[in-house]
mmCIF file of C-alpha atoms in Angstrom:
data_model
loop_
_atom_site.group_PDB
_atom_site.id
_atom_site.type_symbol
_atom_site.label_atom_id
_atom_site.label_comp_id
_atom_site.label_asym_id
_atom_site.label_seq_id
_atom_site.Cartn_x
_atom_site.Cartn_y
_atom_site.Cartn_z
ATOM 1 C CA MET E 202 -110.254 362.721 51.399
ATOM 2 C CA GLU E 203 -111.068 359.428 53.082
ATOM 3 C CA TYR E 204 -109.751 357.649 56.155
ATOM 4 C CA LYS E 205 -109.567 353.871 56.469
ATOM 5 C CA ASN E 206 -110.295 351.685 59.511
ATOM 6 C CA VAL E 207 -111.783 354.378 61.756
ATOM 7 C CA ALA E 208 -113.044 353.653 65.291
ATOM 8 C CA PRO E 209 -114.604 355.849 68.000
ATOM 9 C CA GLY E 210 -113.014 356.344 71.405
ATOM 10 C CA ILE E 211 -113.072 358.531 74.504
ATOM 11 C CA PHE E 212 -110.262 361.035 75.066
ATOM 12 C CA LEU E 213 -108.634 360.783 78.496
ATOM 13 C CA GLU E 214 -105.492 362.913 78.492
ATOM 14 C CA ARG E 215 -102.600 364.195 76.413
ATOM 15 C CA PRO E 216 -99.302 363.741 78.224
ATOM 16 C CA ASN E 217 -97.370 365.475 75.413
ATOM 17 C CA ARG E 218 -98.082 367.012 72.028
ATOM 18 C CA PHE E 219 -97.482 363.754 70.138
ATOM 19 C CA ILE E 220 -99.368 361.224 72.283
ATOM 20 C CA ALA E 221 -102.869 360.933 73.724
ATOM 21 C CA HIS E 222 -104.439 358.365 76.009
ATOM 22 C CA VAL E 223 -107.773 357.159 74.659
ATOM 23 C CA GLN E 224 -110.286 354.615 75.864
ATOM 24 C CA LEU E 225 -110.947 352.283 72.947
ATOM 25 C CA ASN E 226 -113.202 349.232 73.336
ATOM 26 C CA ASN E 227 -112.787 349.255 77.128
ATOM 27 C CA ARG E 228 -108.998 349.347 76.976
ATOM 28 C CA LEU E 229 -106.425 352.119 77.244
ATOM 29 C CA GLU E 230 -104.649 352.990 73.993
ATOM 30 C CA HIS E 231 -101.625 355.242 73.553
ATOM 31 C CA VAL E 232 -102.340 356.947 70.219
ATOM 32 C CA HIS E 233 -100.521 359.357 67.937
ATOM 33 C CA VAL E 234 -102.021 362.872 67.728
ATOM 34 C CA LYS E 235 -101.932 364.126 64.132
ATOM 35 C CA ASN E 236 -101.607 367.741 65.263
ATOM 36 C CA THR E 237 -98.822 369.235 67.374
ATOM 37 C CA GLY E 238 -100.920 372.344 68.114
ATOM 38 C CA ARG E 239 -102.525 372.899 71.491
ATOM 39 C CA CYS E 240 -106.145 371.954 70.654
ATOM 40 C CA ARG E 241 -106.924 372.482 74.337
ATOM 41 C CA GLU E 242 -110.496 373.583 73.763
ATOM 42 C CA ILE E 243 -111.131 370.415 71.712
ATOM 43 C CA LEU E 244 -109.235 367.632 73.481
ATOM 44 C CA GLN E 245 -111.062 367.707 76.783
ATOM 45 C CA PRO E 246 -111.313 364.652 79.074
ATOM 46 C CA GLY E 247 -114.398 362.676 78.125
ATOM 47 C CA ALA E 248 -114.641 364.026 74.577
ATOM 48 C CA GLN E 249 -115.599 361.582 71.859
ATOM 49 C CA VAL E 250 -112.774 361.163 69.370
ATOM 50 C CA TYR E 251 -112.165 359.175 66.221
ATOM 51 C CA LEU E 252 -109.058 357.134 65.551
ATOM 52 C CA GLU E 253 -107.556 355.725 62.366
ATOM 53 C CA LYS E 254 -105.772 352.381 62.509
ATOM 54 C CA SER E 255 -102.202 352.559 61.248
ATOM 55 C CA ALA E 256 -101.348 350.369 58.280
ATOM 56 C CA ASN E 257 -97.769 350.072 59.565
ATOM 57 C CA PRO E 258 -97.473 347.091 61.961
ATOM 58 C CA GLN E 259 -94.012 348.315 63.055
ATOM 59 C CA ARG E 260 -95.251 351.657 64.356
ATOM 60 C CA LYS E 261 -95.142 352.142 68.118
ATOM 61 C CA THR E 262 -98.653 353.578 68.221
ATOM 62 C CA GLY E 263 -101.269 351.506 66.448
ATOM 63 C CA TRP E 264 -103.785 354.336 66.102
ATOM 64 C CA SER E 265 -103.855 358.037 65.155
ATOM 65 C CA LEU E 266 -106.290 360.586 66.581
ATOM 66 C CA ILE E 267 -107.854 362.398 63.617
ATOM 67 C CA SER E 268 -110.972 364.176 64.928
ATOM 68 C CA ALA E 269 -112.899 365.052 68.070
ATOM 69 C CA VAL E 270 -116.330 366.299 69.064
ATOM 70 C CA LYS E 271 -116.510 369.738 70.688
ATOM 71 C CA GLU E 272 -119.998 370.149 72.137
ATOM 72 C CA THR E 273 -122.013 368.947 69.112
ATOM 73 C CA ARG E 274 -119.510 369.767 66.353
ATOM 74 C CA LEU E 275 -117.065 367.259 64.890
ATOM 75 C CA ILE E 276 -113.678 368.893 64.266
ATOM 76 C CA ASN E 277 -110.941 367.317 62.162
ATOM 77 C CA ILE E 278 -107.551 367.962 63.784
ATOM 78 C CA ASP E 279 -105.325 366.157 61.271
ATOM 79 C CA SER E 280 -102.715 368.783 60.365
ATOM 80 C CA GLN E 281 -101.967 367.039 57.049
ATOM 81 C CA ALA E 282 -105.610 367.034 55.934
ATOM 82 C CA PRO E 283 -105.977 370.687 54.759
ATOM 83 C CA ASN E 284 -103.377 370.310 52.007
ATOM 84 C CA LYS E 285 -104.959 367.059 50.875
ATOM 85 C CA VAL E 286 -108.494 368.439 50.586
ATOM 86 C CA VAL E 287 -107.271 371.551 48.736
ATOM 87 C CA GLN E 288 -105.291 369.417 46.299
ATOM 88 C CA GLU E 289 -108.291 367.149 45.702
ATOM 89 C CA ALA E 290 -110.576 370.133 45.066
ATOM 90 C CA LEU E 291 -108.112 371.672 42.615
ATOM 91 C CA GLU E 292 -107.474 368.417 40.783
ATOM 92 C CA ASN E 293 -111.180 367.591 40.590
ATOM 93 C CA GLY E 294 -112.057 371.034 39.283
ATOM 94 C CA ARG E 295 -114.145 372.029 42.325
ATOM 95 C CA LEU E 296 -111.836 375.004 42.934
ATOM 96 C CA SER E 297 -111.620 377.235 39.889
ATOM 97 C CA LEU E 298 -109.893 380.593 39.437
ATOM 98 C CA ASN E 299 -112.418 383.291 38.582
ATOM 99 C CA LYS E 300 -111.242 386.894 38.442
ATOM 100 C CA GLN E 301 -109.261 387.501 41.649
ATOM 101 C CA CYS E 302 -110.246 384.463 43.735
ATOM 102 C CA TRP E 303 -110.571 380.706 43.750
ATOM 103 C CA GLN E 304 -114.232 379.756 43.795
ATOM 104 C CA LEU E 305 -115.640 376.519 45.136
ATOM 105 C CA THR E 306 -118.121 374.909 42.765
ATOM 106 C CA ALA E 307 -120.400 371.937 43.309
ATOM 107 C CA LEU E 308 -118.839 369.829 40.578
ATOM 108 C CA GLY E 309 -119.723 366.162 40.923
ATOM 109 C CA ASP E 310 -118.969 364.169 44.048
ATOM 110 C CA PRO E 311 -116.805 366.151 46.537
ATOM 111 C CA GLN E 312 -115.243 362.850 47.627
ATOM 112 C CA ALA E 313 -114.361 361.825 44.075
ATOM 113 C CA SER E 314 -110.830 360.602 43.447
ATOM 114 C CA PRO E 315 -108.385 362.644 41.343
ATOM 115 C CA ARG E 316 -108.450 361.948 37.632
ATOM 116 C CA PRO E 317 -106.627 358.738 36.645
ATOM 117 C CA ASP E 318 -104.049 360.639 34.579
ATOM 118 C CA HIS E 319 -103.223 362.817 37.649
ATOM 119 C CA GLN E 320 -103.629 365.940 35.535
ATOM 120 C CA PRO E 321 -105.577 368.885 36.983
ATOM 121 C CA ALA E 322 -109.153 369.051 35.778
ATOM 122 C CA VAL E 323 -110.325 372.085 33.832
ATOM 123 C CA GLY E 324 -111.814 374.672 36.182
ATOM 124 C CA LEU E 325 -115.192 376.320 35.542
ATOM 125 C CA GLY E 326 -114.014 379.904 36.027
ATOM 126 C CA GLU E 327 -112.311 382.290 33.676
ATOM 127 C CA GLU E 328 -108.967 380.505 33.776
ATOM 128 C CA ARG E 329 -107.980 376.902 33.124
ATOM 129 C CA LEU E 330 -105.795 375.173 35.672
ATOM 130 C CA GLN E 331 -102.925 373.546 33.798
ATOM 131 C CA VAL E 332 -100.233 372.789 36.394
ATOM 132 C CA LEU E 333 -100.439 371.982 40.093
ATOM 133 C CA ARG E 334 -97.269 371.108 41.993
ATOM 134 C CA PRO E 335 -97.160 370.490 45.771
ATOM 135 C CA GLU E 336 -94.249 371.581 47.965
ATOM 136 C CA ALA E 337 -92.976 374.206 45.530
ATOM 137 C CA THR E 338 -89.754 376.132 46.155
ATOM 138 C CA TYR E 339 -89.504 379.854 45.517
ATOM 139 C CA GLY E 340 -86.065 381.284 46.301
ATOM 140 C CA SER E 341 -85.298 380.045 49.793
ATOM 141 C CA SER E 342 -88.993 379.510 50.553
ATOM 142 C CA ARG E 343 -91.294 376.545 50.169
ATOM 143 C CA PHE E 344 -95.010 376.990 49.612
ATOM 144 C CA ASP E 345 -97.695 374.320 49.715
ATOM 145 C CA PHE E 346 -98.568 374.594 46.009
ATOM 146 C CA TYR E 347 -97.375 376.144 42.782
ATOM 147 C CA TYR E 348 -100.021 376.488 40.066
ATOM 148 C CA GLU E 349 -100.319 377.654 36.498
ATOM 149 C CA THR E 350 -103.444 378.580 34.585
ATOM 150 C CA ASP E 351 -103.700 379.562 30.935
ATOM 151 C CA ARG E 352 -103.221 383.185 32.054
ATOM 152 C CA ASN E 353 -101.378 383.303 35.371
ATOM 153 C CA ARG E 354 -99.070 381.451 37.705
ATOM 154 C CA GLY E 355 -98.542 381.654 41.419
ATOM 155 C CA TYR E 356 -98.277 380.057 44.833
ATOM 156 C CA ILE E 357 -100.791 378.892 47.416
ATOM 157 C CA GLU E 358 -100.126 378.511 51.130
ATOM 158 C CA VAL E 359 -102.625 376.436 53.140
ATOM 159 C CA LYS E 360 -103.338 376.838 56.865
ATOM 160 C CA GLY E 361 -105.569 374.486 58.833
ATOM 161 C CA VAL E 362 -107.952 376.093 61.346
ATOM 162 C CA THR E 363 -109.275 374.166 64.356
ATOM 163 C CA LEU E 364 -109.968 377.056 66.752
ATOM 164 C CA GLU E 365 -113.603 378.161 67.082
ATOM 165 C CA ASP E 366 -114.977 380.710 69.556
ATOM 166 C CA SER E 367 -118.676 381.671 69.425
ATOM 167 C CA GLU E 368 -118.839 380.737 65.706
ATOM 168 C CA ILE E 369 -115.756 382.840 64.915
ATOM 169 C CA MET E 370 -112.939 380.831 63.334
ATOM 170 C CA ARG E 371 -109.434 381.927 64.275
ATOM 171 C CA PHE E 372 -105.824 381.165 63.354
ATOM 172 C CA PRO E 373 -103.406 380.472 64.937
ATOM 173 C CA ASP E 374 -104.096 378.702 68.238
ATOM 174 C CA ALA E 375 -100.450 379.214 69.267
ATOM 175 C CA PRO E 376 -97.757 381.725 68.226
ATOM 176 C CA THR E 377 -96.320 380.881 64.808
ATOM 177 C CA LEU E 378 -93.249 382.681 63.529
ATOM 178 C CA ARG E 379 -93.264 380.293 60.572
ATOM 179 C CA GLY E 380 -96.802 381.349 59.662
ATOM 180 C CA ALA E 381 -95.892 385.044 59.669
ATOM 181 C CA ARG E 382 -92.819 384.308 57.561
ATOM 182 C CA HIS E 383 -94.991 382.536 54.993
ATOM 183 C CA MET E 384 -97.146 385.658 54.671
ATOM 184 C CA GLU E 385 -94.068 387.817 54.158
ATOM 185 C CA GLU E 386 -92.716 385.406 51.535
ATOM 186 C CA LEU E 387 -96.003 385.464 49.620
ATOM 187 C CA VAL E 388 -95.689 389.255 49.456
ATOM 188 C CA VAL E 389 -92.222 388.896 47.914
ATOM 189 C CA ALA E 390 -93.482 386.408 45.337
ATOM 190 C CA SER E 391 -96.453 388.654 44.514
ATOM 191 C CA GLY E 392 -94.067 391.534 43.933
ATOM 192 C CA THR E 393 -92.289 389.570 41.213
ATOM 193 C CA GLY E 394 -95.423 388.867 39.195
ATOM 194 C CA TYR E 395 -96.923 385.761 40.778
ATOM 195 C CA ARG E 396 -100.580 385.669 41.826
ATOM 196 C CA CYS E 397 -100.505 384.286 45.354
ATOM 197 C CA PHE E 398 -103.106 383.097 47.835
ATOM 198 C CA VAL E 399 -103.370 381.893 51.396
ATOM 199 C CA PHE E 400 -106.154 379.377 52.046
ATOM 200 C CA PHE E 401 -107.510 378.936 55.565
ATOM 201 C CA VAL E 402 -109.161 375.526 55.664
ATOM 202 C CA ILE E 403 -111.667 375.513 58.530
ATOM 203 C CA GLN E 404 -111.593 371.879 59.644
ATOM 204 C CA MET E 405 -115.236 371.895 60.728
ATOM 205 C CA SER E 406 -118.629 372.941 59.402
ATOM 206 C CA GLY E 407 -120.419 376.241 59.937
ATOM 207 C CA GLY E 408 -118.945 379.418 61.368
ATOM 208 C CA ASP E 409 -119.821 383.072 60.824
ATOM 209 C CA TYR E 410 -116.445 384.282 59.574
ATOM 210 C CA PHE E 411 -112.673 383.823 59.798
ATOM 211 C CA THR E 412 -110.323 386.303 61.452
ATOM 212 C CA PRO E 413 -106.693 386.212 62.612
ATOM 213 C CA ASN E 414 -106.226 385.416 66.293
ATOM 214 C CA ASP E 415 -104.564 388.688 67.287
ATOM 215 C CA PRO E 416 -104.688 388.087 71.065
ATOM 216 C CA MET E 417 -102.614 384.929 70.541
ATOM 217 C CA ASP E 418 -100.237 386.168 67.836
ATOM 218 C CA ALA E 419 -100.432 389.836 66.825
ATOM 219 C CA HIS E 420 -97.380 389.438 64.574
ATOM 220 C CA PHE E 421 -99.157 386.906 62.392
ATOM 221 C CA GLY E 422 -102.238 389.117 62.171
ATOM 222 C CA GLN E 423 -100.119 392.064 61.061
ATOM 223 C CA ALA E 424 -98.313 389.919 58.482
ATOM 224 C CA LEU E 425 -101.622 388.594 57.104
ATOM 225 C CA ARG E 426 -103.075 392.091 56.748
ATOM 226 C CA ALA E 427 -99.892 393.321 55.080
ATOM 227 C CA ALA E 428 -100.072 390.409 52.642
ATOM 228 C CA ALA E 429 -103.695 391.185 51.785
ATOM 229 C CA ALA E 430 -102.810 394.854 51.261
ATOM 230 C CA ALA E 431 -100.002 393.797 48.919
ATOM 231 C CA GLY E 432 -102.397 391.802 46.736
ATOM 232 C CA VAL E 433 -102.172 388.313 48.218
ATOM 233 C CA GLY E 434 -105.598 386.672 48.072
ATOM 234 C CA VAL E 435 -106.921 385.652 51.499
ATOM 235 C CA GLN E 436 -109.643 383.016 51.411
ATOM 236 C CA ALA E 437 -111.320 380.678 53.887
ATOM 237 C CA PHE E 438 -113.386 377.549 53.287
ATOM 238 C CA ASN E 439 -115.174 375.428 55.846
ATOM 239 C CA CYS E 440 -115.519 371.664 55.483
ATOM 240 C CA HIS E 441 -117.880 368.744 55.438
ATOM 241 C CA VAL E 442 -116.549 366.618 58.309
ATOM 242 C CA GLN E 443 -117.458 362.998 58.919
ATOM 243 C CA PRO E 444 -115.559 360.397 60.974
ATOM 244 C CA THR E 445 -114.200 358.835 57.760
ATOM 245 C CA THR E 446 -114.175 361.753 55.281
ATOM 246 C CA LEU E 447 -113.229 365.403 54.892
ATOM 247 C CA SER E 448 -113.945 367.752 51.980
ATOM 248 C CA LEU E 449 -114.252 371.480 51.316
ATOM 249 C CA ALA E 450 -117.810 372.726 51.827
ATOM 250 C CA ALA E 451 -118.263 376.471 51.260
ATOM 251 C CA PRO E 452 -116.389 379.791 51.301
ATOM 252 C CA LEU E 453 -116.377 381.633 54.615
ATOM 253 C CA PRO E 454 -116.070 385.452 54.897
ATOM 254 C CA CYS E 455 -112.693 386.789 56.066
ATOM 255 C CA GLN E 456 -112.599 389.766 58.423
ATOM 256 C CA LEU E 457 -109.085 391.150 58.630
#
């Protein structure tokens, strides 16, 4: 995915979860933060950040904070970005279903636009992706994607990961009852014949492995392990992160 009209700034403070104060071109800007999570280890006073100019002249905040540098690593903190990069990879055929997992393949340009006809590209694995529908309802639940291949159908839930500690990537960075409920709902869907997955999109490069953040939210960790035991696929991918672009890079091991 690509951002338009991006400019660098210096993070000053975050008076609430929606707004940050940023120094931009020697002036103070009140900017929208595209992540309501804590991000405390990332948004430190003096950190270099990147802002995207809003295309809406009526918006109260003219800029949105989309990424920040932690030490030497650029981290995307846009909470809407993980779904977008997963959808692009599926539509472009870079994610293909092979046996029991979705595999990332180096197919063409990772920043390529979806096909003009908006139909999913044919994957390179054992199954052909035929249908991809965002925001799909199952019973009283809503998952990020519903998909169909020539052999199976199922649901995908996507979680963005911005928390890194000594090259270990963790989710969540704050308690999330909603996240645990999603894991439980995927188990229900799996029990009725759907092949379901949860994707953890690591919104930065590198990392040794992904693991649930049990000290922060033991309930979520338990729900994730129960989902994996019930047959839900648990996968993590890190990303290529640039100030103006974001794309899936490589699978990352999951330690549950």
